[in-house]
Tab-separated table of C-alpha atoms in Angstrom:
chain	number	residue	atom	x	y	z
A	1	MET	CA	-5.229	18.325	8.004
A	2	GLU	CA	-1.549	18.049	7.181
A	3	LEU	CA	-0.521	14.478	6.268
A	4	ILE	CA	1.760	13.561	9.184
A	5	THR	CA	-0.601	15.166	11.691
A	6	ALA	CA	-3.444	13.244	10.075
A	7	LEU	CA	-1.587	9.935	10.268
A	8	LYS	CA	-1.039	10.525	13.981
A	9	TRP	CA	-4.722	11.415	14.439
A	10	ARG	CA	-6.076	8.371	12.619
A	11	TYR	CA	-6.468	4.966	14.210
A	12	ALA	CA	-8.273	1.752	13.316
A	13	THR	CA	-11.650	2.971	14.531
A	14	LYS	CA	-13.473	0.234	16.422
A	15	LYS	CA	-16.815	1.973	16.962
A	16	MET	CA	-18.438	4.349	14.493
A	17	ASN	CA	-21.432	6.578	15.210
A	18	GLY	CA	-23.448	6.148	12.005
A	19	GLN	CA	-22.992	9.754	10.838
A	20	PRO	CA	-22.670	9.811	7.036
A	21	VAL	CA	-19.497	10.939	5.296
A	22	PRO	CA	-20.302	13.726	2.802
A	23	GLN	CA	-20.109	12.625	-0.827
A	24	ASP	CA	-17.368	15.130	-1.700
A	25	LYS	CA	-15.092	13.578	0.917
A	26	VAL	CA	-15.871	10.050	-0.295
A	27	ASP	CA	-15.096	11.208	-3.819
A	28	ALA	CA	-11.747	12.649	-2.727
A	29	ILE	CA	-10.811	9.403	-0.950
A	30	LEU	CA	-11.690	7.447	-4.097
A	31	GLU	CA	-9.758	9.918	-6.243
A	32	ALA	CA	-6.612	9.364	-4.156
A	33	THR	CA	-6.993	5.622	-4.673
A	34	TYR	CA	-7.641	6.068	-8.378
A	35	LEU	CA	-4.474	8.148	-8.716
A	36	ALA	CA	-2.314	5.648	-6.808
A	37	PRO	CA	0.526	4.212	-8.849
A	38	THR	CA	0.512	0.542	-9.854
A	39	SER	CA	3.051	-1.673	-11.538
A	40	SER	CA	3.257	-0.730	-15.238
A	41	GLY	CA	0.122	1.361	-14.714
A	42	LEU	CA	-2.122	-1.687	-15.049
A	43	GLN	CA	-4.370	-0.807	-12.061
A	44	PRO	CA	-5.087	-4.512	-11.516
A	45	TYR	CA	-7.828	-4.018	-8.948
A	46	GLU	CA	-11.173	-2.335	-8.460
A	47	VAL	CA	-12.917	-0.550	-5.615
A	48	ILE	CA	-16.546	-1.289	-4.838
A	49	VAL	CA	-18.384	1.294	-2.753
A	50	ILE	CA	-21.261	-0.129	-0.746
A	51	THR	CA	-23.902	2.058	0.846
A	52	ASN	CA	-26.718	-0.496	0.717
A	53	ASP	CA	-27.729	-1.318	4.301
A	54	ALA	CA	-28.952	-4.859	3.678
A	55	LEU	CA	-25.766	-5.751	1.835
A	56	LYS	CA	-23.638	-4.247	4.601
A	57	GLU	CA	-25.537	-6.446	7.083
A	58	ASN	CA	-24.720	-9.496	4.989
A	59	ILE	CA	-21.077	-8.511	4.737
A	60	ARG	CA	-20.862	-7.934	8.482
A	61	GLU	CA	-21.912	-11.560	8.968
A	62	VAL	CA	-18.905	-12.801	7.015
A	63	ALA	CA	-16.547	-10.265	8.609
A	64	ASN	CA	-16.428	-11.332	12.237
A	65	ASN	CA	-19.508	-9.248	13.012
A	66	GLN	CA	-17.437	-6.057	13.046
A	67	SER	CA	-19.835	-3.193	13.763
A	68	GLN	CA	-17.981	-0.621	11.661
A	69	ILE	CA	-19.261	-2.364	8.549
A	70	THR	CA	-22.847	-1.372	9.297
A	71	ASP	CA	-22.049	1.816	11.263
A	72	SER	CA	-19.975	3.217	8.403
A	73	SER	CA	-21.814	5.182	5.737
A	74	HIS	CA	-19.618	3.865	2.920
A	75	LEU	CA	-17.893	0.512	2.852
A	76	LEU	CA	-15.028	0.260	0.357
A	77	VAL	CA	-14.110	-3.199	-0.922
A	78	PHE	CA	-10.712	-3.548	-2.598
A	79	ALA	CA	-10.742	-6.478	-5.028
A	80	ALA	CA	-7.741	-7.535	-7.109
A	81	TRP	CA	-7.599	-9.210	-10.498
A	82	ASP	CA	-7.562	-12.980	-10.069
A	83	ASN	CA	-4.945	-13.142	-12.834
A	84	TYR	CA	-3.139	-11.040	-15.429
A	85	THR	CA	-4.241	-11.974	-18.944
A	86	ALA	CA	-3.256	-10.774	-22.415
A	87	GLU	CA	-6.776	-9.398	-22.889
A	88	ARG	CA	-6.643	-7.312	-19.735
A	89	ILE	CA	-3.178	-5.971	-20.510
A	90	ASN	CA	-4.143	-5.206	-24.122
A	91	ASP	CA	-7.164	-3.255	-22.900
A	92	VAL	CA	-5.044	-1.075	-20.610
A	93	PHE	CA	-2.508	-0.257	-23.321
A	94	LEU	CA	-5.171	0.478	-25.913
A	95	HIS	CA	-6.693	2.973	-23.478
A	96	THR	CA	-3.285	4.500	-22.685
A	97	THR	CA	-2.238	4.976	-26.301
A	98	THR	CA	-5.664	6.432	-27.133
A	99	GLU	CA	-5.481	8.883	-24.225
A	100	ARG	CA	-1.981	9.926	-25.256
A	101	GLY	CA	-2.911	10.353	-28.911
A	102	LEU	CA	-0.452	7.669	-29.988
A	103	PRO	CA	-0.847	4.937	-32.609
A	104	SER	CA	-2.358	1.861	-30.952
A	105	ASN	CA	0.848	-0.135	-31.516
A	106	ALA	CA	3.183	2.560	-30.128
A	107	MET	CA	3.813	0.683	-26.869
A	108	ASP	CA	3.728	-2.843	-28.304
A	109	ASP	CA	7.301	-3.792	-27.412
A	110	TYR	CA	6.772	-2.964	-23.761
A	111	LYS	CA	3.274	-4.435	-23.734
A	112	ASN	CA	4.337	-7.699	-25.299
A	113	ARG	CA	7.158	-8.109	-22.794
A	114	LEU	CA	4.647	-7.650	-19.984
A	115	ILE	CA	2.201	-10.118	-21.493
A	116	ALA	CA	4.960	-12.699	-21.927
A	117	ALA	CA	6.144	-12.236	-18.350
A	118	TYR	CA	2.742	-12.328	-16.669
A	119	THR	CA	1.243	-15.150	-18.683
A	120	SER	CA	4.215	-17.370	-17.824
A	121	ARG	CA	3.384	-17.075	-14.110
A	122	SER	CA	0.699	-18.940	-12.177
A	123	ALA	CA	-2.683	-17.324	-11.509
A	124	GLN	CA	-1.889	-17.393	-7.783
A	125	GLU	CA	1.415	-15.594	-8.265
A	126	ASN	CA	-0.270	-13.008	-10.461
A	127	PHE	CA	-3.100	-12.529	-7.977
A	128	GLU	CA	-0.580	-11.937	-5.170
A	129	HIS	CA	1.096	-9.295	-7.305
A	130	ALA	CA	-2.212	-7.633	-8.137
A	131	ALA	CA	-3.167	-7.699	-4.450
A	132	ARG	CA	0.042	-5.856	-3.565
A	133	GLN	CA	-0.899	-3.099	-5.987
A	134	ALA	CA	-4.298	-2.857	-4.322
A	135	TYR	CA	-2.530	-2.270	-1.020
A	136	ILE	CA	-0.846	0.863	-2.417
A	137	GLY	CA	-4.280	2.274	-3.234
A	138	PHE	CA	-5.573	1.033	0.108
A	139	GLY	CA	-2.794	3.034	1.793
A	140	MET	CA	-3.663	6.109	-0.269
A	141	ALA	CA	-7.334	5.802	0.731
A	142	ILE	CA	-6.370	5.532	4.411
A	143	ALA	CA	-4.134	8.598	4.087
A	144	ALA	CA	-6.756	10.610	2.196
A	145	ALA	CA	-9.471	9.768	4.721
A	146	ALA	CA	-7.230	10.902	7.578
A	147	VAL	CA	-6.340	14.179	5.865
A	148	LEU	CA	-10.079	14.847	5.504
A	149	GLU	CA	-10.689	13.857	9.139
A	150	VAL	CA	-12.800	10.912	8.095
A	151	ASP	CA	-12.397	7.795	10.192
A	152	ALA	CA	-11.646	4.486	8.558
A	153	THR	CA	-10.840	0.964	9.672
A	154	PRO	CA	-8.445	-1.055	7.537
A	155	MET	CA	-9.713	-4.662	7.619
A	156	GLU	CA	-8.343	-7.943	6.371
A	157	GLY	CA	-10.218	-10.167	8.816
A	158	PHE	CA	-13.144	-11.487	6.825
A	159	ASN	CA	-14.129	-14.560	4.862
A	160	ASN	CA	-12.821	-13.635	1.437
A	161	SER	CA	-14.558	-16.362	-0.530
A	162	ALA	CA	-17.894	-15.665	1.168
A	163	LEU	CA	-17.554	-11.965	0.340
A	164	ASP	CA	-16.576	-12.818	-3.236
A	165	LYS	CA	-19.817	-14.776	-3.522
A	166	LEU	CA	-21.934	-11.991	-2.018
A	167	LEU	CA	-20.520	-9.530	-4.562
A	168	ASP	CA	-20.324	-12.011	-7.456
A	169	LEU	CA	-16.648	-11.153	-7.860
A	170	GLU	CA	-15.591	-14.395	-9.553
A	171	ALA	CA	-17.682	-13.502	-12.601
A	172	LYS	CA	-15.746	-10.221	-12.780
A	173	GLY	CA	-12.378	-11.952	-12.452
A	174	LEU	CA	-11.791	-10.368	-9.052
A	175	LYS	CA	-10.980	-11.548	-5.530
A	176	SER	CA	-11.544	-9.399	-2.446
A	177	VAL	CA	-8.452	-8.386	-0.508
A	178	THR	CA	-9.361	-5.662	1.994
A	179	LEU	CA	-12.251	-3.641	3.406
A	180	LEU	CA	-12.278	0.010	4.423
A	181	PRO	CA	-15.412	1.263	6.192
A	182	LEU	CA	-15.617	5.077	6.198
A	183	GLY	CA	-17.448	6.961	8.918
A	184	TYR	CA	-16.913	8.819	12.175
A	185	ARG	CA	-15.614	7.589	15.496
A	186	ASP	CA	-18.003	7.119	18.399
A	187	ALA	CA	-15.353	8.253	20.854
A	188	SER	CA	-17.351	7.532	23.992
A	189	ASN	CA	-17.862	3.882	23.005
A	190	ASP	CA	-14.558	3.061	21.331
A	191	TRP	CA	-12.138	1.123	23.539
A	192	LEU	CA	-9.187	1.944	21.291
A	193	VAL	CA	-9.578	5.682	20.816
A	194	ASN	CA	-7.724	6.702	23.984
A	195	LEU	CA	-5.016	4.053	23.942
A	196	LYS	CA	-1.592	5.300	22.942
A	197	LYS	CA	-0.694	4.704	19.303
A	198	VAL	CA	2.326	2.436	19.436
A	199	ARG	CA	4.925	1.875	16.783
A	200	LYS	CA	8.180	-0.055	17.069
A	201	PRO	CA	11.200	1.897	18.256
A	202	LYS	CA	12.148	3.865	15.165
A	203	GLU	CA	15.635	2.341	15.084
A	204	ALA	CA	14.059	-1.121	14.762
A	205	PHE	CA	12.083	0.016	11.716
A	206	ILE	CA	14.446	2.361	9.877
A	207	SER	CA	18.149	1.816	9.298
A	208	VAL	CA	20.573	3.956	7.334
A	209	ILE	CA	23.563	2.923	5.223
A	210	SER	CA	25.578	6.067	4.496
B	1	MET	CA	0.996	20.579	-1.604
B	2	GLU	CA	-2.534	19.291	-1.038
B	3	LEU	CA	-2.759	15.481	-1.317
B	4	ILE	CA	-4.895	15.084	-4.466
B	5	THR	CA	-2.991	17.850	-6.253
B	6	ALA	CA	0.244	16.157	-5.226
B	7	LEU	CA	-0.896	12.763	-6.522
B	8	LYS	CA	-1.681	14.384	-9.873
B	9	TRP	CA	1.708	16.133	-9.884
B	10	ARG	CA	3.723	13.011	-9.090
B	11	TYR	CA	4.786	10.454	-11.675
B	12	ALA	CA	7.257	7.584	-11.776
B	13	THR	CA	10.261	9.792	-12.422
B	14	LYS	CA	12.546	8.248	-15.029
B	15	LYS	CA	15.420	10.737	-14.858
B	16	MET	CA	16.603	12.492	-11.715
B	17	ASN	CA	19.034	15.408	-11.576
B	18	GLY	CA	21.181	14.429	-8.597
B	19	GLN	CA	20.034	17.293	-6.376
B	20	PRO	CA	19.826	16.075	-2.767
B	21	VAL	CA	16.552	15.900	-0.869
B	22	PRO	CA	16.843	17.851	2.409
B	23	GLN	CA	17.001	15.633	5.483
B	24	ASP	CA	13.830	17.102	7.009
B	25	LYS	CA	11.852	16.018	3.968
B	26	VAL	CA	13.390	12.538	4.017
B	27	ASP	CA	12.514	12.318	7.707
B	28	ALA	CA	8.899	13.295	7.011
B	29	ILE	CA	8.612	10.661	4.272
B	30	LEU	CA	9.985	8.041	6.656
B	31	GLU	CA	7.663	9.245	9.408
B	32	ALA	CA	4.634	8.734	7.157
B	33	THR	CA	5.805	5.185	6.469
B	34	TYR	CA	6.477	4.558	10.141
B	35	LEU	CA	2.950	5.712	11.015
B	36	ALA	CA	1.311	3.557	8.326
B	37	PRO	CA	-1.102	0.972	9.709
B	38	THR	CA	-0.271	-2.734	9.504
B	39	SER	CA	-2.230	-5.860	10.298
B	40	SER	CA	-2.502	-6.186	14.105
B	41	GLY	CA	0.104	-3.425	14.358
B	42	LEU	CA	2.951	-5.879	13.802
B	43	GLN	CA	4.864	-3.658	11.337
B	44	PRO	CA	6.327	-6.757	9.672
B	45	TYR	CA	8.805	-4.919	7.482
B	46	GLU	CA	11.702	-2.492	7.663
B	47	VAL	CA	12.922	0.423	5.604
B	48	ILE	CA	16.594	0.741	4.760
B	49	VAL	CA	17.785	4.192	3.671
B	50	ILE	CA	20.815	4.120	1.415
B	51	THR	CA	22.887	7.204	0.695
B	52	ASN	CA	26.185	5.399	0.095
B	53	ASP	CA	27.213	5.984	-3.518
B	54	ALA	CA	29.163	2.767	-4.011
B	55	LEU	CA	26.310	0.674	-2.661
B	56	LYS	CA	23.820	2.501	-4.876
B	57	GLU	CA	26.048	1.661	-7.864
B	58	ASN	CA	25.973	-2.010	-6.868
B	59	ILE	CA	22.211	-1.940	-6.454
B	60	ARG	CA	21.755	-0.260	-9.816
B	61	GLU	CA	23.522	-3.226	-11.397
B	62	VAL	CA	20.908	-5.644	-10.039
B	63	ALA	CA	18.021	-3.304	-10.817
B	64	ASN	CA	18.011	-3.152	-14.604
B	65	ASN	CA	20.548	-0.334	-14.569
B	66	GLN	CA	17.861	2.199	-13.670
B	67	SER	CA	19.584	5.578	-13.370
B	68	GLN	CA	17.295	6.890	-10.623
B	69	ILE	CA	19.018	4.567	-8.176
B	70	THR	CA	22.274	6.489	-8.446
B	71	ASP	CA	20.760	9.894	-9.319
B	72	SER	CA	18.542	9.853	-6.236
B	73	SER	CA	20.015	11.206	-3.026
B	74	HIS	CA	18.242	8.630	-0.846
B	75	LEU	CA	17.267	5.134	-1.915
B	76	LEU	CA	14.611	3.504	0.278
B	77	VAL	CA	14.483	-0.290	0.348
B	78	PHE	CA	11.301	-1.862	1.709
B	79	ALA	CA	12.038	-5.335	3.078
B	80	ALA	CA	9.402	-7.594	4.616
B	81	TRP	CA	9.713	-10.264	7.284
B	82	ASP	CA	10.457	-13.612	5.681
B	83	ASN	CA	8.041	-15.179	8.160
B	84	TYR	CA	5.930	-14.447	11.222
B	85	THR	CA	7.335	-16.181	14.290
B	86	ALA	CA	6.235	-16.380	17.922
B	87	GLU	CA	9.386	-14.518	18.943
B	88	ARG	CA	8.717	-11.616	16.606
B	89	ILE	CA	5.084	-11.352	17.657
B	90	ASN	CA	5.987	-11.591	21.343
B	91	ASP	CA	8.488	-8.753	20.922
B	92	VAL	CA	5.875	-6.471	19.370
B	93	PHE	CA	3.316	-7.106	22.087
B	94	LEU	CA	5.853	-6.673	24.883
B	95	HIS	CA	6.720	-3.284	23.418
B	96	THR	CA	3.064	-2.335	23.021
B	97	THR	CA	2.047	-3.262	26.569
B	98	THR	CA	5.109	-1.469	27.941
B	99	GLU	CA	4.334	1.684	25.958
B	100	ARG	CA	0.717	1.598	27.135
B	101	GLY	CA	1.669	1.015	30.751
B	102	LEU	CA	-0.151	-2.318	30.848
B	103	PRO	CA	0.902	-5.594	32.462
B	104	SER	CA	2.970	-7.592	29.974
B	105	ASN	CA	0.272	-10.282	29.760
B	106	ALA	CA	-2.610	-7.847	29.218
B	107	MET	CA	-2.945	-8.686	25.526
B	108	ASP	CA	-2.053	-12.378	25.766
B	109	ASP	CA	-5.390	-13.737	24.495
B	110	TYR	CA	-5.150	-11.701	21.325
B	111	LYS	CA	-1.436	-12.295	20.945
B	112	ASN	CA	-1.725	-16.053	21.354
B	113	ARG	CA	-4.492	-16.229	18.759
B	114	LEU	CA	-2.228	-14.384	16.336
B	115	ILE	CA	0.743	-16.631	17.067
B	116	ALA	CA	-1.394	-19.743	16.566
B	117	ALA	CA	-2.773	-18.414	13.286
B	118	TYR	CA	0.514	-17.261	11.780
B	119	THR	CA	2.638	-20.188	12.849
B	120	SER	CA	0.165	-22.600	11.237
B	121	ARG	CA	0.790	-20.972	7.830
B	122	SER	CA	3.739	-21.511	5.503
B	123	ALA	CA	6.673	-19.104	5.490
B	124	GLN	CA	5.778	-18.145	1.920
B	125	GLU	CA	2.181	-17.341	2.830
B	126	ASN	CA	3.381	-15.290	5.794
B	127	PHE	CA	5.941	-13.456	3.690
B	128	GLU	CA	3.268	-12.562	1.137
B	129	HIS	CA	1.139	-11.152	3.937
B	130	ALA	CA	4.056	-9.170	5.364
B	131	ALA	CA	4.874	-7.864	1.888
B	132	ARG	CA	1.315	-6.561	1.526
B	133	GLN	CA	1.743	-4.580	4.743
B	134	ALA	CA	4.956	-3.118	3.344
B	135	TYR	CA	2.989	-1.893	0.354
B	136	ILE	CA	0.737	0.198	2.608
B	137	GLY	CA	3.816	1.983	3.948
B	138	PHE	CA	5.226	2.167	0.423
B	139	GLY	CA	2.023	3.954	-0.623
B	140	MET	CA	2.307	6.328	2.328
B	141	ALA	CA	5.919	7.140	1.410
B	142	ILE	CA	4.908	7.846	-2.191
B	143	ALA	CA	2.094	10.113	-0.992
B	144	ALA	CA	4.291	11.918	1.528
B	145	ALA	CA	7.031	12.526	-1.041
B	146	ALA	CA	4.506	14.002	-3.463
B	147	VAL	CA	3.011	16.306	-0.837
B	148	LEU	CA	6.544	17.591	-0.149
B	149	GLU	CA	7.211	17.956	-3.892
B	150	VAL	CA	9.924	15.352	-3.755
B	151	ASP	CA	10.117	13.041	-6.751
B	152	ALA	CA	10.124	9.298	-6.274
B	153	THR	CA	10.061	6.228	-8.477
B	154	PRO	CA	8.216	3.192	-7.173
B	155	MET	CA	10.205	0.155	-8.350
B	156	GLU	CA	9.596	-3.575	-8.268
B	157	GLY	CA	11.815	-4.438	-11.228
B	158	PHE	CA	15.025	-5.690	-9.651
B	159	ASN	CA	16.699	-8.949	-8.730
B	160	ASN	CA	15.342	-9.468	-5.239
B	161	SER	CA	17.689	-12.243	-4.179
B	162	ALA	CA	20.748	-10.341	-5.450
B	163	LEU	CA	19.667	-7.269	-3.494
B	164	ASP	CA	19.004	-9.394	-0.416
B	165	LYS	CA	22.592	-10.620	-0.643
B	166	LEU	CA	24.012	-7.108	-1.117
B	167	LEU	CA	22.217	-5.948	2.026
B	168	ASP	CA	22.644	-9.198	3.961
B	169	LEU	CA	18.892	-9.307	4.489
B	170	GLU	CA	18.589	-13.061	5.016
B	171	ALA	CA	20.539	-12.766	8.260
B	172	LYS	CA	17.979	-10.199	9.412
B	173	GLY	CA	15.043	-12.413	8.424
B	174	LEU	CA	14.022	-9.975	5.691
B	175	LYS	CA	13.342	-10.126	1.951
B	176	SER	CA	13.342	-7.044	-0.250
B	177	VAL	CA	10.034	-6.148	-1.883
B	178	THR	CA	10.271	-2.636	-3.351
B	179	LEU	CA	12.617	0.285	-3.950
B	180	LEU	CA	11.842	3.988	-3.762
B	181	PRO	CA	14.578	6.365	-4.924
B	182	LEU	CA	13.975	9.946	-3.727
B	183	GLY	CA	15.248	12.927	-5.628
B	184	TYR	CA	14.249	15.560	-8.152
B	185	ARG	CA	13.123	15.208	-11.726
B	186	ASP	CA	15.455	16.185	-14.539
B	187	ALA	CA	12.547	17.466	-16.615
B	188	SER	CA	14.539	18.220	-19.750
B	189	ASN	CA	15.854	14.643	-19.951
B	190	ASP	CA	12.842	12.643	-18.732
B	191	TRP	CA	10.811	11.051	-21.529
B	192	LEU	CA	7.830	10.471	-19.243
B	193	VAL	CA	7.438	13.862	-17.595
B	194	ASN	CA	5.321	15.426	-20.345
B	195	LEU	CA	3.246	12.375	-21.231
B	196	LYS	CA	-0.344	12.493	-20.007
B	197	LYS	CA	-0.960	10.610	-16.773
B	198	VAL	CA	-3.450	7.922	-17.730
B	199	ARG	CA	-5.786	6.018	-15.485
B	200	LYS	CA	-8.569	3.641	-16.485
B	201	PRO	CA	-11.975	5.191	-17.093
B	202	LYS	CA	-13.210	5.831	-13.561
B	203	GLU	CA	-16.288	3.665	-14.095
B	204	ALA	CA	-14.025	0.695	-14.839
B	205	PHE	CA	-12.215	1.192	-11.508
B	206	ILE	CA	-14.957	2.276	-9.103
B	207	SER	CA	-18.444	0.801	-8.850
B	208	VAL	CA	-21.207	1.646	-6.391
B	209	ILE	CA	-23.828	-0.601	-4.819
B	210	SER	CA	-26.437	1.662	-3.224
């Protein structure tokens, strides 16, 4: 489906029917996220794909009992770095220079400026910045799902620390930020599906200075 | 262009050639942003489209002199609410109930829970949340531009408070979060265009729990 048409078609699905999303579509949604730009290319977040039913049940319990979590076939968890560290930044640049066939110190000036800037900020400030990057990829995943006519429900309403514990994220230096269950709408049981999609008057959202 | 192909084609353009982006493409990019989902549908940010050359010059000065700002034909500024307030939330719900042909109090339970939750948080916490929503729309704009083969440069590196002053954003209750110049790559003068796009090894970005 064409992007704008797809964005009009999509909605925050409230009731899914349990039908599984084919793996090739899940892969394409993940690919869009993977390709999403991030600040300085650091990709300071990860995506965890959960298909395990028991784990989805446990997550549903810490996510306001939202049924899409267990009625989706794939639950994506977006989890951001809890901090930027010199080690993490060094790892990214070593990978980048290797992939580009450059000497490992070829980007050192830029890298060292980044390390100096990030390590002078608080962990909380850095986490907020990493979380913002995750939201770009989150947006790409939502767009890609819609284009493929896969339903998805963007979710922030869950107990982040409880989810972090369930997924042992602290040990990985990550903190959960959003959830995206993927599945298919159960149109006959979804109270939202037939309500008009409402956005602000366009002139309240977009202004032009010419 | 198909979405995944487009996301591979796009890159953070470092040098633009000054060619203008046709208005219908700009409109489609803005439409994708406008349609982007936000938490509880509050759309807590605005997009300012700048085509004025003198203003772009002034913005370039507070944005590390990045040439794309003046070589783009349209500069998008994403600016988030500086806070969630009862008045702002009431306005959104009044619009939504009106658009859906519902009594104005039809969503009061939900609305009042939101107002209670947001107004108990600090302005900074609320701004951070609003900024995250802006990043979803920012991602959608980046995706839409790529699909239309329009180049764009996602930018965070600028003096936010100086830009807020230039655009008088404080008076509107907004704070700038990102910039997105739209234009066309000047391939023969862009140092980045021929460098390999690098992402982390996929297994370091995506994990599966089955």
